[in-house]
Short mmCIF file of C-alpha atoms in Angstrom, two decimals:
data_model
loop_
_atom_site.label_atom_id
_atom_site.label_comp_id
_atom_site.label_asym_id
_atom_site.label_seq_id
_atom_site.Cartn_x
_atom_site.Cartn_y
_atom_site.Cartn_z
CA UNK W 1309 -125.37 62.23 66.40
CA UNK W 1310 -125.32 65.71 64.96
CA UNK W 1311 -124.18 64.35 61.67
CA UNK W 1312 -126.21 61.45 61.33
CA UNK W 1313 -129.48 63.69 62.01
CA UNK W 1314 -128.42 66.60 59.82
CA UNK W 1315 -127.68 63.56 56.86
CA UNK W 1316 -131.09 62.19 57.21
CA UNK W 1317 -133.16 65.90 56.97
CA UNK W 1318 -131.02 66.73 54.09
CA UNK W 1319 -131.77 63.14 52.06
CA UNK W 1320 -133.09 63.62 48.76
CA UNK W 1321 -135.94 62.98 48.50
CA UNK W 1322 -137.19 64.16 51.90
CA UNK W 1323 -136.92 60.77 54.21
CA UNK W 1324 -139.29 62.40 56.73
CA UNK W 1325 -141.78 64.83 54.27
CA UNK W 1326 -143.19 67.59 56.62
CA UNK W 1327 -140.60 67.20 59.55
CA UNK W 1328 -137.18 68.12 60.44
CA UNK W 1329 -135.39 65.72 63.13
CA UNK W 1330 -134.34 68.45 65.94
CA UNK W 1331 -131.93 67.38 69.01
CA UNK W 1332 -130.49 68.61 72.18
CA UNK W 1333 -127.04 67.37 73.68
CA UNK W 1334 -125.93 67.16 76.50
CA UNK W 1335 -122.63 67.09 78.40
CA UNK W 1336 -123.09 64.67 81.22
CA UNK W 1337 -119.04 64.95 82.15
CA UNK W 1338 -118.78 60.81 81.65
CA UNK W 1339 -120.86 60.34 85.28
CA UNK W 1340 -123.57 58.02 85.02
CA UNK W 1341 -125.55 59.33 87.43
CA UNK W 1342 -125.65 62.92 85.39
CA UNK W 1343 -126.69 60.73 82.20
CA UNK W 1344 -129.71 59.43 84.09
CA UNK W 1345 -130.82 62.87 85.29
CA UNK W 1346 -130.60 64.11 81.78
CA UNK W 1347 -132.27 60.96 80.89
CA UNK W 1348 -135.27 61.89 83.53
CA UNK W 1349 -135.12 65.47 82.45
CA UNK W 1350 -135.60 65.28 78.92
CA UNK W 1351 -138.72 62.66 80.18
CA UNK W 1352 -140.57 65.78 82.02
CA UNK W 1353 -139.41 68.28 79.77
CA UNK W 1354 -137.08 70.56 82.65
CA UNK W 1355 -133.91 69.86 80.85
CA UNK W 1356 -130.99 71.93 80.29
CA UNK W 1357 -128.80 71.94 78.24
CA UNK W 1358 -126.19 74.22 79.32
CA UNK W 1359 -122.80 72.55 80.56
CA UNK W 1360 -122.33 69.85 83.19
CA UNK W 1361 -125.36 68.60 84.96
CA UNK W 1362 -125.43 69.27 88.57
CA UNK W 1363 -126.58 66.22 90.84
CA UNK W 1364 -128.45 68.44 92.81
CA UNK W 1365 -132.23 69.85 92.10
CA UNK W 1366 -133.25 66.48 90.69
CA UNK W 1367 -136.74 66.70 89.10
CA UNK W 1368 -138.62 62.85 88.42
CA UNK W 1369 -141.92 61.73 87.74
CA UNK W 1370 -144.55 60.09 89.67
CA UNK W 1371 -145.49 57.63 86.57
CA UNK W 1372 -143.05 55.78 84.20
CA UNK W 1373 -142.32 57.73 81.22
CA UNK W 1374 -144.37 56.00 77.93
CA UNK W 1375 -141.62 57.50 75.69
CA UNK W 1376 -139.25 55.16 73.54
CA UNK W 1377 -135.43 55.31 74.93
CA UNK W 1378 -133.21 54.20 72.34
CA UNK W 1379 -129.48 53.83 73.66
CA UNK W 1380 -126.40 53.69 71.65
CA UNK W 1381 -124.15 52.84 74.64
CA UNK W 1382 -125.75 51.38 77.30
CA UNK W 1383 -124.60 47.73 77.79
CA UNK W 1384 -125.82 46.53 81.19
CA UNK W 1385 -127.37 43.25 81.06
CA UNK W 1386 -130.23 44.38 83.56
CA UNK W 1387 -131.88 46.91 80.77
CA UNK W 1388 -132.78 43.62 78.81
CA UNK W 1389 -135.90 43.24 81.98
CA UNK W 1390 -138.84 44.26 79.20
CA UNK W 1391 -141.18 43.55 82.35
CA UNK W 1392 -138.71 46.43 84.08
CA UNK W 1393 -137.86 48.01 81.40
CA UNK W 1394 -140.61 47.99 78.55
CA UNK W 1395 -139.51 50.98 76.32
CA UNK W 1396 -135.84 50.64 76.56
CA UNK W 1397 -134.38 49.52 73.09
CA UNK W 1398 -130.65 50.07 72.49
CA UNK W 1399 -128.41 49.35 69.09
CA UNK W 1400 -125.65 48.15 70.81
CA UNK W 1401 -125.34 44.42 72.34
CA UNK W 1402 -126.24 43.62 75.89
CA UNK W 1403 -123.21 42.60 78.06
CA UNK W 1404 -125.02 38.89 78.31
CA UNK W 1405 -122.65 38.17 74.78
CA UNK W 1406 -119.51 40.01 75.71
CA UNK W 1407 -119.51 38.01 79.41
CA UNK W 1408 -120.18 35.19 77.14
CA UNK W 1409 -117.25 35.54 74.53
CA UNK W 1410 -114.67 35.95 77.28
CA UNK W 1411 -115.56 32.56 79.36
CA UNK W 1412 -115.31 30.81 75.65
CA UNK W 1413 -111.81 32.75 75.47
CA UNK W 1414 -110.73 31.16 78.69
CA UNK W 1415 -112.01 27.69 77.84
CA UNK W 1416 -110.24 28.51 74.08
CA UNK W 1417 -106.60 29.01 75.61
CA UNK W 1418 -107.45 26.25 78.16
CA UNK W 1419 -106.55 28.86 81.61
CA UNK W 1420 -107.28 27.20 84.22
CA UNK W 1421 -107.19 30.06 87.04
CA UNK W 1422 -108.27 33.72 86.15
CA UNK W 1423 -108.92 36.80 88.44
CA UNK W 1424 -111.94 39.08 87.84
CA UNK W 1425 -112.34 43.10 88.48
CA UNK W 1426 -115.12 44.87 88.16
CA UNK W 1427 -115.97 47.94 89.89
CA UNK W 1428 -119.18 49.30 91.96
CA UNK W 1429 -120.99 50.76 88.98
CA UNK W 1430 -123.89 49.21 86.75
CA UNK W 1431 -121.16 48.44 83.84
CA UNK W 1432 -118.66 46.65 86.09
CA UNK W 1433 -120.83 45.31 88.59
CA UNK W 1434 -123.56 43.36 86.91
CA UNK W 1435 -121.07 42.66 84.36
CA UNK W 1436 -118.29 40.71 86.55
CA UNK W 1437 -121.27 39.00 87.72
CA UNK W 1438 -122.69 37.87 84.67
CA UNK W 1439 -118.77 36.52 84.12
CA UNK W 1440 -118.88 34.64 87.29
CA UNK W 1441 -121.77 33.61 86.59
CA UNK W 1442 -120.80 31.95 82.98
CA UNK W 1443 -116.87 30.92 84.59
CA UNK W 1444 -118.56 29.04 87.66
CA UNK W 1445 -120.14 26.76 85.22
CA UNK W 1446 -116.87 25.81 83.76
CA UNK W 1447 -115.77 22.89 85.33
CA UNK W 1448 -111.82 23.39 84.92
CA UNK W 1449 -111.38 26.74 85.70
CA UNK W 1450 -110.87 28.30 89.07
CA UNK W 1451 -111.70 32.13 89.70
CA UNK W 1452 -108.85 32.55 92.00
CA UNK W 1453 -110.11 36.27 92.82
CA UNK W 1454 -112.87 38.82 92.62
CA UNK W 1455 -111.85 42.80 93.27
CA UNK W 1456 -114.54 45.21 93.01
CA UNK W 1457 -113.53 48.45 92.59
CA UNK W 1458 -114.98 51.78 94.59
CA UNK W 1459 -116.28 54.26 92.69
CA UNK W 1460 -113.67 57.05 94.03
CA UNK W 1461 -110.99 54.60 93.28
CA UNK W 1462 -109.77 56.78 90.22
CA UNK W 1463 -110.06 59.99 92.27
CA UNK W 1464 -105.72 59.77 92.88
CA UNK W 1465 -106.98 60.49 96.63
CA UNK W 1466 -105.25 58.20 99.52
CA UNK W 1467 -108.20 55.82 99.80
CA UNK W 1468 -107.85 54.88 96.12
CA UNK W 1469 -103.88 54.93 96.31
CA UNK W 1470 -104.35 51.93 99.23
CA UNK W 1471 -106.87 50.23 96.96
CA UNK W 1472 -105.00 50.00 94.06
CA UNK W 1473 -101.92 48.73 96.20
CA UNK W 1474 -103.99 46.50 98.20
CA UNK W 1475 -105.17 45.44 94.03
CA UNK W 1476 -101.66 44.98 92.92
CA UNK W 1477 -100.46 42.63 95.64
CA UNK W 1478 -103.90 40.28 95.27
CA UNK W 1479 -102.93 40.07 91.84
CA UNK W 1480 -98.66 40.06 92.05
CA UNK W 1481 -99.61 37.10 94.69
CA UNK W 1482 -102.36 35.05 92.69
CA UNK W 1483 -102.17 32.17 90.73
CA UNK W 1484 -104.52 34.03 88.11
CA UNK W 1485 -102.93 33.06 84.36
CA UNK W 1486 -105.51 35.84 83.13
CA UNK W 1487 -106.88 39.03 84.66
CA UNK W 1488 -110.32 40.25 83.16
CA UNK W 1489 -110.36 44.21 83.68
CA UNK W 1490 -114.34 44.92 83.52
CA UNK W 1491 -114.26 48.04 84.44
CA UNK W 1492 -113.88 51.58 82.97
CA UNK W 1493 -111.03 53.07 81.06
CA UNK W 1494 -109.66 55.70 83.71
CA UNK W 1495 -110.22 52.12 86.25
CA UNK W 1496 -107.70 50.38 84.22
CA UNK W 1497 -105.39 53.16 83.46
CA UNK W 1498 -104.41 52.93 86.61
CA UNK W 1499 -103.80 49.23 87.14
CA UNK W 1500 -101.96 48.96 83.89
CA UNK W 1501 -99.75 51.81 84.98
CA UNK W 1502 -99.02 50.23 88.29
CA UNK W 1503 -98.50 46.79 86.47
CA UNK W 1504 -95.95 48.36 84.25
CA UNK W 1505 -93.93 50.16 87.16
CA UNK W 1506 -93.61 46.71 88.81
CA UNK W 1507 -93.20 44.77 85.56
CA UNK W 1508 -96.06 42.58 86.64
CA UNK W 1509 -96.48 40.37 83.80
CA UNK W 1510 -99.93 38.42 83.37
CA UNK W 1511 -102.41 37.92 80.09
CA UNK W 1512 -104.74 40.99 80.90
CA UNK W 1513 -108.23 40.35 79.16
CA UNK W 1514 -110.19 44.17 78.22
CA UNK W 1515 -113.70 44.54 78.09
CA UNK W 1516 -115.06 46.80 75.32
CA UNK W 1517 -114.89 49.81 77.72
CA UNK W 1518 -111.34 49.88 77.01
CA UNK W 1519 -110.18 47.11 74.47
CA UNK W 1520 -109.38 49.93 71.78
CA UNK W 1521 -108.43 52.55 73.75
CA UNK W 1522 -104.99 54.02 72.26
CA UNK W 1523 -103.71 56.20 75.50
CA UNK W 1524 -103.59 52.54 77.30
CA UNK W 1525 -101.74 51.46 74.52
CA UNK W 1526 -99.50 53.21 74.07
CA UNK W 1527 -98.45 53.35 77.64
CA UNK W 1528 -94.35 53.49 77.81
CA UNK W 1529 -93.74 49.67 78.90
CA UNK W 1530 -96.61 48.46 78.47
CA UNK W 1531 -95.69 45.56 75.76
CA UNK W 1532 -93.35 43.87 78.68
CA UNK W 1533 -96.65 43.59 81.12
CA UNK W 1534 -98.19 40.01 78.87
CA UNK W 1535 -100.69 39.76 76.16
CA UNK W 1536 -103.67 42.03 76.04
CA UNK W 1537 -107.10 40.59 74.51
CA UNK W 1538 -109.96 42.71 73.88
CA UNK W 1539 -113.36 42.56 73.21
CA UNK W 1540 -115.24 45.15 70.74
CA UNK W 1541 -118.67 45.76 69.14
CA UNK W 1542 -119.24 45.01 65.71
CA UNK W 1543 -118.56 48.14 63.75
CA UNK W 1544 -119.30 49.62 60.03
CA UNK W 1545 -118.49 52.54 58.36
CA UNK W 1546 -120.58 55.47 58.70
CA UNK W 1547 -120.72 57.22 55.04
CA UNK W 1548 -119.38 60.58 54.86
CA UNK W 1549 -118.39 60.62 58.57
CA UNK W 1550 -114.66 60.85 58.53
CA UNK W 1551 -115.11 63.35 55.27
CA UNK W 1552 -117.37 65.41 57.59
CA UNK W 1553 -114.56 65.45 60.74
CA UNK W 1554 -111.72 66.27 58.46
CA UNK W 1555 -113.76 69.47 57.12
CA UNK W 1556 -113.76 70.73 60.63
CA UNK W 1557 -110.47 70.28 61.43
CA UNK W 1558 -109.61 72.10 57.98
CA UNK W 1559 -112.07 75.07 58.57
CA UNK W 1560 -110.76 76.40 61.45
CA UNK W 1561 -112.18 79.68 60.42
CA UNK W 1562 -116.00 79.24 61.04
CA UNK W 1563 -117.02 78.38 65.13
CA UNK W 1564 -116.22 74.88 65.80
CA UNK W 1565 -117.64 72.10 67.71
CA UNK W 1566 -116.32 72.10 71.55
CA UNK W 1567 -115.45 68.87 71.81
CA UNK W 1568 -113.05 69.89 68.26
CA UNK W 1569 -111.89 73.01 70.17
CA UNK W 1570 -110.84 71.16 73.07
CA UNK W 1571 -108.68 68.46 71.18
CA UNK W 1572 -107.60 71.45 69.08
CA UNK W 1573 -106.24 73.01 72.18
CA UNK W 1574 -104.57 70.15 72.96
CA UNK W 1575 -102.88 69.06 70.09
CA UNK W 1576 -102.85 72.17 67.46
CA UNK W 1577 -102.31 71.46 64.01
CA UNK W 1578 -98.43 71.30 63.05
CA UNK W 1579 -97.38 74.32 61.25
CA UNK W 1580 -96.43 73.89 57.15
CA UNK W 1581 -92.64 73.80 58.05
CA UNK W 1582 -92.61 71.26 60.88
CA UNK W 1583 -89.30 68.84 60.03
CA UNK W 1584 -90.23 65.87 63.00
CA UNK W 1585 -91.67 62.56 61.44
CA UNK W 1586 -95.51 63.27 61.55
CA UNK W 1587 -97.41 60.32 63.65
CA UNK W 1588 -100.99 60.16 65.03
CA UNK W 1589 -99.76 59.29 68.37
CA UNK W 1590 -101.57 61.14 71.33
CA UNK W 1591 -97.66 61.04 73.12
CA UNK W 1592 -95.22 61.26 70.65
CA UNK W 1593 -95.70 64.93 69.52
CA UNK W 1594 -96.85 68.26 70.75
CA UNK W 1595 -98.80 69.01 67.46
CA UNK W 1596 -100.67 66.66 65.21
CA UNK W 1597 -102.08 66.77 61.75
CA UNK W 1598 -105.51 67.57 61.33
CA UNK W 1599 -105.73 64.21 58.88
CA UNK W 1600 -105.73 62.19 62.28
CA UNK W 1601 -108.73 63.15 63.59
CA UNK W 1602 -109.87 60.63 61.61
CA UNK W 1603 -107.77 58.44 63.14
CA UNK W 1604 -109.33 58.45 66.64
CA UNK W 1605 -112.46 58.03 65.24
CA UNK W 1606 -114.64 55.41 67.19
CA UNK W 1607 -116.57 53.76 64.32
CA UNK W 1608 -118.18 51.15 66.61
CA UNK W 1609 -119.97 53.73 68.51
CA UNK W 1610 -120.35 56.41 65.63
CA UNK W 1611 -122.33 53.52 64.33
CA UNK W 1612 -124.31 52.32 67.00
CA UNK W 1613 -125.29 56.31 67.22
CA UNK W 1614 -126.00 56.34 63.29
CA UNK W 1615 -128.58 53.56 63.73
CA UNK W 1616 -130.11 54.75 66.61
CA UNK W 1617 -131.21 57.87 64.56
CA UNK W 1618 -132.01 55.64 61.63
CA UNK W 1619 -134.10 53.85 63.98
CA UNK W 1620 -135.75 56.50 64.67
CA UNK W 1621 -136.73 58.31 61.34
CA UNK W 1622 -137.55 54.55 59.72
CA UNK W 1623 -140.23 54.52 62.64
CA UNK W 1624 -141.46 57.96 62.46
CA UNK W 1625 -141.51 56.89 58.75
CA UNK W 1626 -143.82 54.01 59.25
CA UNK W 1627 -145.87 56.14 61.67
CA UNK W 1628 -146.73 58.91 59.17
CA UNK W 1629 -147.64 56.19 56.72
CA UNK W 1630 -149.45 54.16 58.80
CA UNK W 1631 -151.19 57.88 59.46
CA UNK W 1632 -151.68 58.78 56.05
CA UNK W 1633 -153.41 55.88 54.90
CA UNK W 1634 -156.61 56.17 57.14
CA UNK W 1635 -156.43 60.58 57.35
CA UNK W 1636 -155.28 63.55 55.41
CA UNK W 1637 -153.46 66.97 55.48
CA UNK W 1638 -153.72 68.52 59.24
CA UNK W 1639 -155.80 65.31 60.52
CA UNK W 1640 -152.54 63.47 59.41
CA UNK W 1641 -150.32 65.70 62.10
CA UNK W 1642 -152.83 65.64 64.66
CA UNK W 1643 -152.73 61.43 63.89
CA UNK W 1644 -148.60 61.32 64.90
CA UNK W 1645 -149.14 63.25 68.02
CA UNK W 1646 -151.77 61.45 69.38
CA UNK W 1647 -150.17 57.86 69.15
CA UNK W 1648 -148.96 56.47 72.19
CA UNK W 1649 -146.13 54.04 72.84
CA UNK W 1650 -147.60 50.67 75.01
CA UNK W 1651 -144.79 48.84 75.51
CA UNK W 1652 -143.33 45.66 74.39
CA UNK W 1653 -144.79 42.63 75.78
CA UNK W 1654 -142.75 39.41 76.79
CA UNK W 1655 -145.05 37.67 74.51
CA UNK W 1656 -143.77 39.73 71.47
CA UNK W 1657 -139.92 39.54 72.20
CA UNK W 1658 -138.75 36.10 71.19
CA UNK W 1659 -135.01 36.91 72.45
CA UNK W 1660 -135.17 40.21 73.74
CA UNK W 1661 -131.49 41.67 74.13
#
């Protein structure tokens, strides 16, 4: 996000004349009920920024927020309510098409029983859901299970340890000729770990929360546990991106980006002299080259983030010529800040997503 707003206020010429895009991040720790408080406290301006959010202190508002969200991540079919939800846009597909491409997957390879797991979160929730909902139209095929996961059942704790065996055995003991896993990464680590240990072999289908995730794959064992289809977003590119990552990595010199600093700290850049074959694997080696941070890079989301912030700047764009036209010089200013987001109307969405 960093880059893509630093690229657009240094465009030549100016993309935005007069203004400079600004930004705060924030570390919500992967919790989903931190993201919404930042989410809520960015909306009545008490945020802050400064390391994880806490869940306590929780500030709201007694009015909906008229402010345009624009979400690079979120998925969940239920955001797609523009009665519910009338400023939420989002450059990244609803999970309506990814439930959608995995029931044509099963009717493709002609499975006739599959077992479903979600978990008891928005993502895997409403999302196994939306699957059942799609499979239980499907005359020849039986859902011969549906697990939903806790939410402390990645917590290693002994309620979670029971759950996942109590998982293992409905699955070990199904007829299921596919599993769909939709459910988060750390979720699945777990299962595929305990699949591998008792060389439970089924065809595991991965949502897009994990479908490219290269610490599952490259598991010990895990090529003896079936076939493993995945679902991903459409993904481009993002000029200058993996150019920009690289230069960190090599100038280790100025103050670096924490999220750098913590991979850094894990896997430190192999000295000049280093005679093991080099390999971007997160297992294999104790050091790594600093040419394979480019490696891990996630260009699905980088660009989903990238047009988000082009989204952005091509609508403050419009604004300040929509502005201009009618006003000039401060009255032009005063013009942008007094416009006021209404909403999006059913009427004016043909398909909204």
């Amino acid at each position: 996000m960093i880059f893509a707003i630093d690229e657009v206020n240094r465009r030549t010429p100016l993309a935005l004349p007069g203004v400079t895009l600004g930004y705060d991040v924030y570390d919500t720790c992967g919790d989903v009920s931190l993201a919404m408080r930042a989410a809520i406290d960015m909306s009545t301006d008490t945020s802050d920024p400064a390391g994880c959010f806490s869940p306590h202190g929780h500030t709201s508002s007694a009015h909906p927020d008229p402010r345009v969200k624009i979400s690079y991540a979120s998925t969940s079919e239920v955001l797609s309510r523009k009665a519910k939800f009338p400023t939420f846009l989002r450059t990244v597909s609803s999970d309506k098409h990814q439930t959608q491409g995995i029931a044509a997957l099963v009717e493709r390879f002609n499975w006739e029983t599959v077992g479903v797991v979600g978990s008891d979160d928005e993502y895997g929730k409403y999302g196994s859901e939306s699957l059942l909902d799609h499979l239980g139209a499907m005359v020849h095929v039986c859902v011969d299970f549906k697990v939903i996961l806790p939410g402390y059942f990645d917590l290693n704790g002994t309620r979670a340890r029971e759950e996942l065996g109590e998982l293992m055995g409905t699955i070990q003991n199904s007829t299921a000729e596919a599993v769909v896993l939709f459910t988060k990464e750390s979720n699945v680590m777990l299962v595929i770990e305990a699949a591998i240990r008792m060389n439970l072999s089924r065809t595991w289908i991965a949502s897009d929360t994990w479908s490219k995730s290269s610490i599952i794959m490259e598991l010990p064992g895990i090529e003896a546990i079936g076939s493993v289809f995945g679902f991903i977003f459409k993904s481009h590119v993002v000029p200058g991106f993996a150019d920009h990552v690289l230069s960190m990595g090599r100038n280790t010199s100025s103050k670096l980006n924490p999220f750098l600093e913590y991979h850094l700290s894990k896997y430190p850049p192999c000295p000049s002299d280093y005679q093991k074959p080099m390999s971007c694997s997160l297992t294999a080696q104790a050091c790594m080259e600093t040419s394979c941070l480019a490696h891990y890079i996630e260009w699905d989301e980088c660009f989903s983030v990238y047009m988000a912030v082009e989204v952005i700047t091509h609508a403050l764009r419009s604004l300040m010529s929509l502005c201009a036209t009618q006003l000039s010089g401060d009255e032009t200013q005063q013009c942008i800040h007094n416009i006021e987001f209404k909403g999006i109307t059913l009427d004016s969405v043909d398909n909204p997503t």
